[in-house]
Structures are given as structure tokens and as C-alpha cells.
Amino acid sequence: MEKLSVVIITYNEERNIARCITGVKEIADEVVVIDSNSIDATVDVCKSMGARVIQQPFLGYTEQKNFAVAQASFNFVLSLDADEVPSTELLQSIKKIKENPQANGYSMNRLTNYCGSWVKYCGWYPDRKLRLFFKDKGSWVGGALHEKYQLKNHQEPVLLKGDLLHYSYYSIDDHIMQVDKFTAISSKELADKGYCPSTLKLVSAAPVKFFRDYILKLGFLDGYAGFQISKVSAFATYLK
């Protein structure tokens, strides 16, 4: 049976991290937390739950996750964010894979909880992520945002049954704060590449984004959560 390292990057995640660590106890042979000098109780919670904590100033999402993977004691790795936890079905899938892995990487569908509601539309599901892999068979790639794990030679991962549960935002204010943070990063990336939107793009991008998410991607079926997600996402597109 393959031994599994669960690696998690954190910064001020005291309200999420206990759920994450508890959720992987039955599959993890070790839990490694890479913390970016949190000023809340994140580190204390991690240590009290038996996780190995390493302090590393934030390098950017891609670099930080590659650093985290490199700290794993075992070659088989499950990479999680602090606000994620495997569903019961996904845990069972990972248990079976540990007994006899047949691929270099495994992906899973991520299901997001938005202010207490599970979001099935708006383009937010299935939100497939490659998170279970042999660390010598690939690496994290990407820019300041939108990092992803890529297997060598662009191999395709095997999809596991079950969802990765993502507790994203507890309030709409949380969403807006994240938008402010991420649009600042992504817009700087675009500016550094010399991108300059036309006036037409500036005026039309947000309404098009709202129409796509709320109507074409059936966000209205998610009720009030779908409306708020579509509205804030459109605003984020305008800001960027």
C-alpha cells in the first residue's frame, strides 16, 4: 500500500484548517502544513492536531505549492487548500487507490459551498482538479493565479468518484474581498504583458460575464446564491 502525504498551504486559516485536517485523518500517513506566517491561531491548531508545520513566506501560489510538495515525506501526495475536504465517497476512492495505484495522477470534481449553499451551476461545478499524484511525475505550473498541477508529458489523470468539498465564502463580503485581492494580482499580470482592453471590451465584458454565468451556465438554478455569484463575478471581470 502506498503511503500518502497530505500537504496544505495556509495563511490565517484558523476557521477552516481543523475541518481540513480532521477530514483526511483516515487516509493521511502524514499531514504537512506550509504556513505563510499566520497571525491567527492556524499554527497552534495544526500542531495540536499532529500536523508537521513549516514556515515559508508566501512565494506565489505556484511556487508555494511546489515548495509544499517538496516537503512531503512520501512520493504519493494529496494537495489541498485549507478550505477543502474530501467527501465520504472521495475518501473511499482514495483508500482504494492507495492499495493499488494505476496512474500517475488523479483528478476529482470540486463542489463549492457559497454562504451555506452548494453550487451546482454558474460554471462552478464540476470544477475538476488534479490533486492526487506522485510528486516525481509532475509539478505545479501557472502564473500568480490559476495554478494547476501538470503531469509530465501532458498525461491525462484518472477521475475519481466523489467530490472535493470547497468551503469558499462564508459571506458575500468574503467574496468581494477575495475579488479585490485576485483582480489586483491578475490585472497586474495582464498589464505586465502589455494588455490594454478596448473601450468596447471595458463596457461589454461584465454584462457578457453575467449573462454567461447566470443564463447560459444555468446560475439561476442555484437560486439567490447563483444570482450573487454571477453578479460579483461580473463585477470582478469589470475590475480586472
Coordinates of N, CA and C in Angstrom, one line a residue:
M1 N 0.8 -1.2 0.0 CA 0.0 0.0 0.0 C 0.9 1.3 0.0
E2 N 0.5 2.2 -0.8 CA 1.3 3.5 -0.9 C 1.0 4.3 0.3
K3 N 2.0 4.9 0.9 CA 1.8 5.9 2.0 C 1.6 7.2 1.4
L4 N 0.7 8.0 2.0 CA 0.2 9.3 1.4 C 0.5 10.5 2.3
S5 N 1.2 11.5 1.7 CA 1.4 12.8 2.4 C 0.3 13.7 1.9
V6 N -0.4 14.3 2.9 CA -1.4 15.4 2.6 C -0.7 16.7 2.8
V7 N -0.6 17.6 1.8 CA 0.1 18.9 2.0 C -0.9 20.0 1.8
I8 N -0.8 21.0 2.7 CA -1.8 22.1 2.7 C -1.0 23.4 2.9
I9 N -1.3 24.4 2.1 CA -0.7 25.7 2.3 C -1.7 26.6 3.1
T10 N -1.2 27.4 4.0 CA -2.1 28.2 4.9 C -1.6 29.6 5.1
Y11 N -2.6 30.5 5.3 CA -2.3 31.8 5.9 C -3.6 32.3 6.5
N12 N -3.6 32.4 7.9 CA -4.8 32.8 8.7 C -6.0 32.0 8.3
E13 N -5.9 30.7 8.5 CA -7.0 29.8 8.2 C -7.5 29.1 9.4
E14 N -7.6 29.8 10.6 CA -8.0 29.1 11.8 C -9.4 28.6 11.8
R15 N -10.3 29.2 10.9 CA -11.7 28.8 10.9 C -11.9 27.6 10.0
N16 N -10.9 27.2 9.2 CA -11.0 26.2 8.2 C -10.1 24.9 8.5
I17 N -8.9 25.2 9.0 CA -7.9 24.2 9.0 C -8.2 22.9 9.8
A18 N -8.9 23.1 10.9 CA -9.2 21.9 11.7 C -10.1 20.9 10.9
R19 N -11.1 21.5 10.2 CA -12.0 20.6 9.4 C -11.2 19.9 8.3
C20 N -10.3 20.6 7.7 CA -9.5 20.0 6.6 C -8.6 18.8 7.2
I21 N -7.9 19.1 8.3 CA -7.0 18.0 8.8 C -7.9 16.8 9.3
T22 N -9.0 17.1 10.0 CA -9.8 16.1 10.5 C -10.4 15.2 9.3
G23 N -10.7 15.9 8.2 CA -11.3 15.2 7.1 C -10.4 14.3 6.3
V24 N -9.0 14.3 6.6 CA -8.1 13.5 5.9 C -7.4 12.5 6.8
K25 N -7.8 12.4 8.1 CA -7.1 11.6 9.0 C -7.1 10.1 8.6
E26 N -8.2 9.6 8.1 CA -8.3 8.2 7.8 C -7.5 7.8 6.5
I27 N -7.0 8.8 5.8 CA -6.2 8.4 4.6 C -4.8 8.9 4.6
A28 N -4.5 9.9 5.5 CA -3.2 10.5 5.5 C -2.2 9.7 6.4
D29 N -1.0 9.5 5.9 CA 0.1 8.9 6.7 C 0.9 10.0 7.3
E30 N 0.8 11.2 6.8 CA 1.3 12.4 7.4 C 0.6 13.6 6.8
V31 N 0.5 14.7 7.6 CA -0.1 16.0 7.2 C 1.0 17.0 7.3
V32 N 1.3 17.7 6.2 CA 2.3 18.7 6.2 C 1.7 20.1 5.9
V33 N 1.8 21.0 6.7 CA 1.2 22.4 6.5 C 2.4 23.4 6.3
I34 N 2.3 24.1 5.2 CA 3.2 25.1 4.9 C 2.5 26.5 5.1
D35 N 2.9 27.1 6.2 CA 2.2 28.3 6.7 C 3.0 29.6 6.3
S36 N 2.3 30.6 5.9 CA 3.0 31.8 5.4 C 2.9 32.9 6.6
N37 N 3.4 32.5 7.7 CA 3.5 33.4 8.9 C 2.1 33.9 9.3
S38 N 1.2 33.0 9.5 CA -0.1 33.4 10.0 C -0.1 34.2 11.3
I39 N -1.0 35.1 11.5 CA -1.0 35.9 12.8 C -2.2 35.5 13.6
D40 N -3.0 34.5 13.2 CA -4.1 33.9 14.0 C -3.6 32.6 14.6
A41 N -4.6 31.8 14.9 CA -4.3 30.5 15.7 C -4.0 29.3 14.7
T42 N -3.8 29.6 13.4 CA -3.6 28.5 12.5 C -2.6 27.5 12.9
V43 N -1.4 28.0 13.2 CA -0.2 27.1 13.5 C -0.5 26.3 14.8
D44 N -1.1 26.9 15.8 CA -1.4 26.2 17.0 C -2.4 25.1 16.8
V45 N -3.4 25.4 16.0 CA -4.4 24.3 15.7 C -3.7 23.2 14.9
C46 N -2.9 23.5 13.9 CA -2.2 22.4 13.2 C -1.4 21.5 14.0
K47 N -0.6 22.2 14.9 CA 0.3 21.4 15.8 C -0.4 20.6 16.8
S48 N -1.6 21.1 17.3 CA -2.4 20.3 18.2 C -3.0 19.1 17.6
M49 N -3.1 19.1 16.3 CA -3.7 18.0 15.6 C -2.7 17.1 15.0
G50 N -1.4 17.3 15.3 CA -0.4 16.4 14.9 C 0.2 16.6 13.5
A51 N -0.1 17.8 12.9 CA 0.5 18.1 11.6 C 1.9 18.6 11.8
R52 N 2.7 18.4 10.8 CA 4.1 19.0 10.7 C 4.0 20.3 10.1
V53 N 4.4 21.4 10.7 CA 4.2 22.8 10.3 C 5.6 23.3 9.9
I54 N 5.7 23.9 8.7 CA 6.9 24.5 8.2 C 6.5 26.0 7.8
Q55 N 7.3 26.9 8.3 CA 7.0 28.3 8.0 C 7.8 28.7 6.7
Q56 N 7.0 29.3 5.7 CA 7.6 29.7 4.5 C 6.9 31.0 4.0
P57 N 7.6 32.1 4.0 CA 6.9 33.3 3.4 C 6.3 33.0 2.0
F58 N 5.2 33.6 1.8 CA 4.4 33.3 0.5 C 5.3 33.6 -0.7
L59 N 5.4 32.6 -1.6 CA 6.2 32.7 -2.8 C 5.3 33.0 -4.1
G60 N 4.0 33.0 -3.9 CA 3.1 32.9 -5.1 C 2.5 31.5 -5.0
Y61 N 1.3 31.4 -5.6 CA 0.6 30.1 -5.4 C 1.3 29.0 -6.0
T62 N 1.8 29.2 -7.2 CA 2.5 28.1 -7.9 C 3.8 27.7 -7.2
E63 N 4.6 28.6 -6.8 CA 5.9 28.3 -6.1 C 5.6 27.8 -4.7
Q64 N 4.6 28.3 -4.0 CA 4.3 27.8 -2.7 C 3.9 26.4 -2.7
K65 N 3.0 26.0 -3.7 CA 2.6 24.6 -3.7 C 3.7 23.7 -4.2
N66 N 4.6 24.1 -5.0 CA 5.7 23.3 -5.4 C 6.6 23.1 -4.2
F67 N 6.8 24.1 -3.4 CA 7.6 24.0 -2.2 C 6.9 23.0 -1.2
A68 N 5.6 23.1 -1.1 CA 4.9 22.2 -0.2 C 5.0 20.8 -0.6
V69 N 4.9 20.5 -1.9 CA 5.0 19.1 -2.4 C 6.4 18.6 -2.1
A70 N 7.4 19.4 -2.2 CA 8.8 19.0 -2.0 C 9.1 18.6 -0.5
Q71 N 8.3 19.1 0.4 CA 8.4 18.8 1.8 C 7.8 17.5 2.2
A72 N 7.0 16.9 1.3 CA 6.3 15.6 1.6 C 7.3 14.5 1.8
S73 N 7.1 13.7 2.8 CA 8.0 12.6 3.1 C 7.8 11.4 2.1
F74 N 6.5 11.3 1.6 CA 6.2 10.2 0.7 C 6.0 10.8 -0.7
N75 N 6.2 9.9 -1.7 CA 6.1 10.2 -3.1 C 4.6 10.5 -3.5
F76 N 3.7 9.8 -2.9 CA 2.3 9.9 -3.2 C 1.7 11.0 -2.4
V77 N 1.1 12.0 -3.1 CA 0.7 13.3 -2.4 C -0.7 13.7 -2.7
L78 N -1.4 14.1 -1.7 CA -2.7 14.8 -1.9 C -2.5 16.3 -1.5
S79 N -2.7 17.2 -2.5 CA -2.5 18.6 -2.2 C -3.9 19.3 -2.0
L80 N -4.1 19.9 -0.9 CA -5.3 20.6 -0.6 C -5.1 22.0 -0.2
D81 N -6.2 22.8 -0.3 CA -6.2 24.1 0.3 C -6.9 24.0 1.6
A82 N -6.7 24.9 2.5 CA -7.2 24.8 3.9 C -8.8 24.7 4.0
D83 N -9.4 25.3 2.9 CA -10.9 25.3 3.0 C -11.5 24.2 2.2
E84 N -10.7 23.1 1.9 CA -11.2 22.0 1.2 C -11.2 20.7 2.1
V85 N -12.1 19.8 1.8 CA -12.1 18.5 2.5 C -12.7 17.4 1.6
P86 N -12.2 16.2 1.5 CA -12.8 15.2 0.7 C -14.1 14.7 1.2
S87 N -15.1 14.5 0.3 CA -16.3 13.9 0.7 C -16.1 12.4 1.1
T88 N -17.1 11.8 1.8 CA -17.0 10.4 2.2 C -16.7 9.5 1.0
E89 N -17.4 9.8 -0.1 CA -17.2 9.0 -1.3 C -15.8 9.1 -1.9
L90 N -15.3 10.3 -1.9 CA -13.9 10.6 -2.4 C -12.9 9.9 -1.4
L91 N -13.1 9.9 -0.1 CA -12.2 9.3 0.8 C -12.1 7.8 0.5
Q92 N -13.3 7.2 0.2 CA -13.3 5.7 -0.2 C -12.5 5.5 -1.5
S93 N -12.7 6.4 -2.4 CA -11.9 6.3 -3.7 C -10.4 6.3 -3.5
I94 N -10.0 7.3 -2.6 CA -8.6 7.4 -2.4 C -8.0 6.2 -1.6
K95 N -8.8 5.7 -0.7 CA -8.4 4.5 0.0 C -8.1 3.3 -1.0
K96 N -9.0 3.1 -1.9 CA -8.8 2.1 -2.9 C -7.5 2.3 -3.8
I97 N -7.3 3.6 -4.1 CA -6.2 3.9 -4.9 C -4.9 3.7 -4.2
K98 N -4.9 4.0 -2.9 CA -3.7 3.7 -2.1 C -3.3 2.3 -2.1
E99 N -4.2 1.4 -2.2 CA -4.0 -0.1 -2.2 C -3.3 -0.5 -3.5
N100 N -3.7 0.1 -4.6 CA -3.1 -0.3 -5.9 C -3.2 0.8 -6.9
P101 N -2.4 1.9 -6.8 CA -2.4 2.9 -7.8 C -2.1 2.5 -9.2
Q102 N -2.8 2.9 -10.2 CA -2.6 2.5 -11.6 C -2.3 3.7 -12.5
A103 N -2.2 4.9 -11.9 CA -1.9 6.1 -12.7 C -1.0 7.0 -12.0
N104 N -0.4 8.0 -12.7 CA 0.5 8.9 -12.0 C -0.2 10.1 -11.4
G105 N -1.5 10.3 -11.8 CA -2.3 11.4 -11.2 C -3.7 11.1 -11.3
Y106 N -4.5 11.7 -10.3 CA -5.9 11.5 -10.2 C -6.6 12.9 -10.0
S107 N -7.7 13.1 -10.7 CA -8.4 14.3 -10.6 C -9.7 14.0 -9.8
M108 N -10.4 15.1 -9.4 CA -11.7 15.0 -8.7 C -12.5 16.2 -8.9
N109 N -13.8 16.1 -8.9 CA -14.7 17.2 -9.0 C -14.8 18.0 -7.7
R110 N -14.7 19.3 -7.8 CA -14.8 20.2 -6.6 C -16.1 20.8 -6.6
L111 N -16.8 20.6 -5.4 CA -18.1 21.2 -5.2 C -18.0 22.3 -4.1
T112 N -18.4 23.5 -4.5 CA -18.2 24.7 -3.7 C -19.5 25.0 -2.8
N113 N -19.2 25.3 -1.6 CA -20.2 25.8 -0.7 C -20.1 27.4 -0.6
Y114 N -21.2 28.0 -1.0 CA -21.2 29.5 -1.1 C -22.2 30.0 -0.1
C115 N -21.7 30.6 1.0 CA -22.6 31.2 2.1 C -23.6 30.2 2.5
G116 N -23.3 28.9 2.6 CA -24.2 27.9 3.1 C -24.9 27.1 2.1
S117 N -24.7 27.5 0.8 CA -25.4 26.8 -0.3 C -24.4 26.0 -1.2
W118 N -24.7 24.8 -1.6 CA -23.8 24.1 -2.5 C -24.2 24.5 -3.9
V119 N -23.2 24.9 -4.7 CA -23.4 25.5 -6.0 C -23.1 24.5 -7.1
K120 N -24.1 24.2 -7.9 CA -24.0 23.2 -8.9 C -23.9 23.8 -10.3
Y121 N -24.1 25.1 -10.4 CA -24.2 25.7 -11.8 C -23.2 26.9 -11.8
C122 N -23.5 27.9 -12.5 CA -22.7 29.2 -12.6 C -21.3 28.9 -13.2
G123 N -21.1 27.7 -13.8 CA -19.8 27.3 -14.2 C -18.8 26.9 -13.1
W124 N -19.4 26.7 -11.9 CA -18.6 26.4 -10.7 C -18.5 24.9 -10.5
Y125 N -19.3 24.1 -11.2 CA -19.2 22.6 -11.0 C -19.3 22.0 -12.3
P126 N -18.5 20.9 -12.6 CA -17.7 20.1 -11.6 C -16.3 20.7 -11.2
D127 N -15.8 21.7 -11.9 CA -14.6 22.4 -11.4 C -13.5 21.3 -11.1
R128 N -13.2 20.5 -12.1 CA -12.3 19.4 -11.9 C -10.8 19.8 -11.6
K129 N -10.3 19.1 -10.6 CA -8.9 19.5 -10.1 C -8.1 18.2 -10.0
L130 N -6.8 18.3 -10.5 CA -5.8 17.2 -10.3 C -5.1 17.5 -9.0
R131 N -5.4 16.7 -8.0 CA -4.8 16.9 -6.6 C -4.1 15.7 -6.0
L132 N -4.3 14.6 -6.6 CA -3.7 13.4 -6.0 C -2.7 12.8 -7.1
F133 N -1.4 12.7 -6.7 CA -0.4 12.4 -7.7 C 0.9 11.9 -7.1
F134 N 1.8 11.3 -7.9 CA 3.1 11.0 -7.5 C 4.0 12.3 -7.8
K135 N 4.7 12.7 -6.7 CA 5.3 14.0 -6.9 C 6.5 14.1 -7.8
D136 N 7.0 12.9 -8.2 CA 8.1 12.9 -9.2 C 7.6 12.8 -10.6
K137 N 6.2 12.9 -10.8 CA 5.6 12.7 -12.1 C 5.0 14.0 -12.7
G138 N 5.3 15.1 -12.0 CA 4.7 16.4 -12.5 C 5.1 17.5 -11.6
S139 N 4.4 18.7 -11.8 CA 4.7 19.9 -10.9 C 3.6 20.9 -11.1
W140 N 3.5 21.8 -10.2 CA 2.6 22.9 -10.3 C 3.1 23.9 -11.3
V141 N 2.2 24.4 -12.2 CA 2.6 25.4 -13.2 C 1.5 26.5 -13.2
G142 N 1.9 27.6 -13.8 CA 0.9 28.7 -13.9 C 1.6 30.0 -13.5
G143 N 0.7 31.1 -13.5 CA 1.2 32.4 -13.1 C 0.9 32.7 -11.7
A144 N 0.7 34.0 -11.3 CA 0.5 34.3 -10.0 C -0.8 33.8 -9.5
L145 N -1.8 33.5 -10.4 CA -3.1 32.9 -10.1 C -3.3 31.8 -11.1
H146 N -4.3 31.0 -10.8 CA -4.7 29.9 -11.8 C -3.7 28.9 -11.9
E147 N -3.1 28.5 -10.8 CA -2.1 27.4 -10.8 C -2.8 26.1 -11.0
K148 N -2.1 25.1 -11.6 CA -2.6 23.8 -11.7 C -1.5 22.8 -11.7
Y149 N -1.8 21.6 -11.3 CA -0.8 20.5 -11.3 C -0.8 19.9 -12.7
Q150 N 0.4 19.7 -13.3 CA 0.5 19.2 -14.6 C 1.5 18.0 -14.6
L151 N 1.0 16.9 -15.1 CA 1.8 15.7 -15.2 C 2.8 15.8 -16.3
K152 N 3.9 15.1 -16.2 CA 4.9 15.1 -17.3 C 4.3 14.6 -18.5
N153 N 4.8 15.1 -19.6 CA 4.4 14.7 -21.0 C 2.9 14.8 -21.2
H154 N 2.3 15.7 -20.4 CA 0.9 16.1 -20.5 C 0.0 14.8 -20.4
Q155 N 0.3 13.9 -19.5 CA -0.5 12.8 -19.3 C -1.9 13.2 -18.7
E156 N -2.9 12.4 -19.0 CA -4.2 12.7 -18.5 C -4.4 12.0 -17.2
P157 N -5.0 12.7 -16.2 CA -5.2 12.0 -14.9 C -6.5 11.1 -15.0
V158 N -6.6 10.3 -14.0 CA -7.8 9.4 -13.9 C -8.8 10.1 -12.9
L159 N -10.1 10.2 -13.3 CA -11.1 10.9 -12.5 C -11.6 9.9 -11.4
L160 N -11.6 10.4 -10.2 CA -12.1 9.6 -9.0 C -13.5 9.9 -8.8
K161 N -14.2 9.0 -8.2 CA -15.6 9.2 -7.7 C -15.6 10.0 -6.4
G162 N -16.6 10.8 -6.3 CA -16.7 11.7 -5.1 C -16.2 13.1 -5.3
D163 N -16.6 14.0 -4.4 CA -16.3 15.4 -4.6 C -15.3 15.9 -3.6
L164 N -14.6 16.9 -4.0 CA -13.7 17.6 -3.1 C -14.6 18.8 -2.6
L165 N -15.0 18.8 -1.4 CA -15.9 19.9 -0.8 C -15.1 21.1 -0.5
H166 N -15.5 22.2 -1.1 CA -14.8 23.5 -1.0 C -15.7 24.5 -0.3
Y167 N -15.3 24.9 0.9 CA -16.0 25.9 1.7 C -15.4 27.3 1.5
S168 N -15.9 27.9 0.4 CA -15.2 29.0 -0.2 C -15.5 30.3 0.6
Y169 N -16.7 30.7 0.6 CA -17.1 32.0 1.2 C -18.2 31.9 2.3
Y170 N -18.0 32.5 3.4 CA -19.0 32.4 4.5 C -19.9 33.6 4.3
S171 N -19.6 34.6 3.6 CA -20.4 35.8 3.4 C -20.1 36.4 2.0
I172 N -21.0 37.2 1.6 CA -20.8 38.0 0.3 C -19.6 38.9 0.5
D173 N -19.4 39.5 1.7 CA -18.3 40.3 1.9 C -17.0 39.6 1.7
D174 N -16.9 38.3 2.1 CA -15.7 37.5 1.9 C -15.4 37.4 0.4
H175 N -16.5 37.2 -0.4 CA -16.3 37.0 -1.8 C -15.8 38.3 -2.4
I176 N -16.3 39.5 -2.0 CA -15.9 40.7 -2.6 C -14.4 41.0 -2.2
M177 N -14.1 40.7 -0.9 CA -12.7 40.9 -0.5 C -11.7 40.0 -1.3
Q178 N -12.1 38.8 -1.6 CA -11.3 37.9 -2.4 C -11.2 38.5 -3.9
V179 N -12.3 39.0 -4.4 CA -12.3 39.6 -5.7 C -11.3 40.7 -5.8
D180 N -11.3 41.6 -4.8 CA -10.4 42.7 -4.7 C -8.9 42.2 -4.7
K181 N -8.7 41.2 -4.0 CA -7.3 40.7 -3.9 C -6.9 40.0 -5.3
F182 N -7.7 39.2 -5.8 CA -7.4 38.4 -7.0 C -7.4 39.3 -8.3
T183 N -8.3 40.3 -8.3 CA -8.3 41.1 -9.5 C -7.0 42.0 -9.5
A184 N -6.5 42.4 -8.4 CA -5.3 43.2 -8.3 C -4.1 42.4 -8.9
I185 N -4.1 41.1 -8.5 CA -3.0 40.2 -9.0 C -3.1 40.0 -10.5
S186 N -4.3 39.6 -10.9 CA -4.5 39.2 -12.3 C -4.4 40.4 -13.3
S187 N -4.8 41.6 -12.8 CA -4.7 42.8 -13.7 C -3.3 43.2 -13.8
K188 N -2.5 43.0 -12.8 CA -1.1 43.4 -12.8 C -0.4 42.4 -13.8
E189 N -0.8 41.1 -13.8 CA -0.2 40.2 -14.8 C -0.5 40.6 -16.2
L190 N -1.8 41.0 -16.5 CA -2.2 41.5 -17.8 C -1.4 42.7 -18.2
A191 N -1.3 43.7 -17.3 CA -0.6 44.9 -17.6 C 0.9 44.6 -17.9
D192 N 1.5 43.7 -17.1 CA 2.9 43.4 -17.4 C 3.1 42.8 -18.8
K193 N 2.0 42.1 -19.3 CA 2.1 41.5 -20.6 C 1.8 42.5 -21.7
G194 N 1.4 43.8 -21.3 CA 1.1 44.8 -22.3 C -0.3 44.8 -22.8
Y195 N -1.2 44.1 -22.1 CA -2.6 44.0 -22.5 C -3.3 45.3 -22.2
C196 N -4.1 45.8 -23.1 CA -4.9 47.0 -22.9 C -6.2 46.8 -23.5
P197 N -7.3 46.7 -22.8 CA -8.6 46.5 -23.3 C -9.2 47.7 -24.1
S198 N -10.0 47.4 -25.1 CA -10.7 48.5 -25.8 C -11.8 49.0 -25.0
T199 N -12.3 50.1 -25.4 CA -13.5 50.7 -24.7 C -14.7 49.8 -24.7
L200 N -14.9 49.1 -25.9 CA -16.0 48.2 -26.1 C -15.8 47.0 -25.1
K201 N -14.6 46.5 -25.0 CA -14.3 45.4 -24.1 C -14.6 45.8 -22.6
L202 N -14.2 47.0 -22.3 CA -14.4 47.5 -20.9 C -15.9 47.6 -20.6
V203 N -16.7 48.1 -21.6 CA -18.1 48.3 -21.3 C -18.9 47.0 -21.4
S204 N -18.5 46.0 -22.3 CA -19.3 44.8 -22.5 C -18.9 43.6 -21.7
A205 N -17.7 43.6 -21.2 CA -17.2 42.3 -20.5 C -18.0 41.9 -19.4
A206 N -18.4 42.9 -18.5 CA -19.1 42.5 -17.3 C -20.5 42.0 -17.6
P207 N -21.3 42.7 -18.4 CA -22.7 42.2 -18.8 C -22.6 40.8 -19.5
V208 N -21.6 40.6 -20.3 CA -21.4 39.3 -21.0 C -21.1 38.2 -20.0
K209 N -20.3 38.5 -19.0 CA -19.9 37.6 -18.0 C -21.2 37.2 -17.2
F210 N -22.0 38.2 -16.8 CA -23.2 37.9 -16.0 C -24.1 37.0 -16.8
F211 N -24.4 37.3 -18.1 CA -25.3 36.6 -18.9 C -24.8 35.1 -19.1
R212 N -23.5 35.0 -19.3 CA -23.0 33.6 -19.5 C -23.2 32.8 -18.2
D213 N -22.8 33.4 -17.0 CA -22.9 32.6 -15.8 C -24.3 32.3 -15.3
Y214 N -25.1 33.4 -15.4 CA -26.5 33.3 -14.8 C -27.5 32.6 -15.8
I215 N -27.3 32.9 -17.1 CA -28.3 32.3 -18.0 C -27.7 31.1 -18.7
L216 N -26.6 31.2 -19.5 CA -26.1 30.1 -20.3 C -25.6 29.0 -19.4
K217 N -25.0 29.3 -18.2 CA -24.5 28.2 -17.3 C -25.4 27.9 -16.2
L218 N -26.7 28.4 -16.4 CA -27.8 28.0 -15.5 C -27.6 28.4 -14.1
G219 N -27.0 29.5 -13.8 CA -26.8 30.0 -12.5 C -28.1 30.3 -11.8
F220 N -29.1 30.6 -12.5 CA -30.4 30.9 -11.9 C -31.0 29.6 -11.1
L221 N -30.5 28.4 -11.5 CA -31.0 27.2 -10.8 C -30.3 27.1 -9.4
D222 N -29.3 27.9 -9.1 CA -28.7 27.9 -7.8 C -29.4 28.9 -6.9
G223 N -30.5 29.5 -7.4 CA -31.3 30.5 -6.6 C -30.5 31.7 -6.3
Y224 N -30.7 32.2 -5.0 CA -30.1 33.5 -4.7 C -28.6 33.4 -4.7
A225 N -28.0 32.3 -4.3 CA -26.5 32.1 -4.4 C -26.1 32.3 -5.8
G226 N -26.8 31.7 -6.8 CA -26.4 31.8 -8.2 C -26.4 33.3 -8.7
F227 N -27.4 34.0 -8.2 CA -27.5 35.4 -8.6 C -26.3 36.2 -8.1
Q228 N -26.0 36.0 -6.8 CA -24.9 36.8 -6.2 C -23.6 36.4 -6.8
I229 N -23.4 35.1 -7.0 CA -22.1 34.7 -7.7 C -22.0 35.3 -9.0
S230 N -23.0 35.3 -9.8 CA -23.0 35.8 -11.2 C -22.7 37.3 -11.1
K231 N -23.4 38.0 -10.2 CA -23.2 39.5 -10.1 C -21.8 39.8 -9.6
V232 N -21.3 39.2 -8.6 CA -19.9 39.5 -8.1 C -18.9 39.1 -9.1
S233 N -19.1 38.0 -9.8 CA -18.1 37.6 -10.9 C -18.1 38.6 -12.0
A234 N -19.2 39.1 -12.4 CA -19.3 40.1 -13.4 C -18.5 41.4 -13.0
F235 N -18.7 41.8 -11.7 CA -18.0 42.9 -11.1 C -16.5 42.7 -11.2
A236 N -16.1 41.5 -10.9 CA -14.7 41.1 -10.9 C -14.1 41.3 -12.3
T237 N -14.9 40.9 -13.3 CA -14.4 41.0 -14.6 C -14.2 42.5 -15.0
Y238 N -15.2 43.3 -14.6 CA -15.0 44.7 -14.8 C -13.8 45.3 -14.2
L239 N -13.6 45.0 -12.9 CA -12.4 45.5 -12.1 C -11.1 45.1 -12.8
K240 N -11.0 43.8 -13.2 CA -9.8 43.3 -13.8 C -9.5 44.1 -15.1

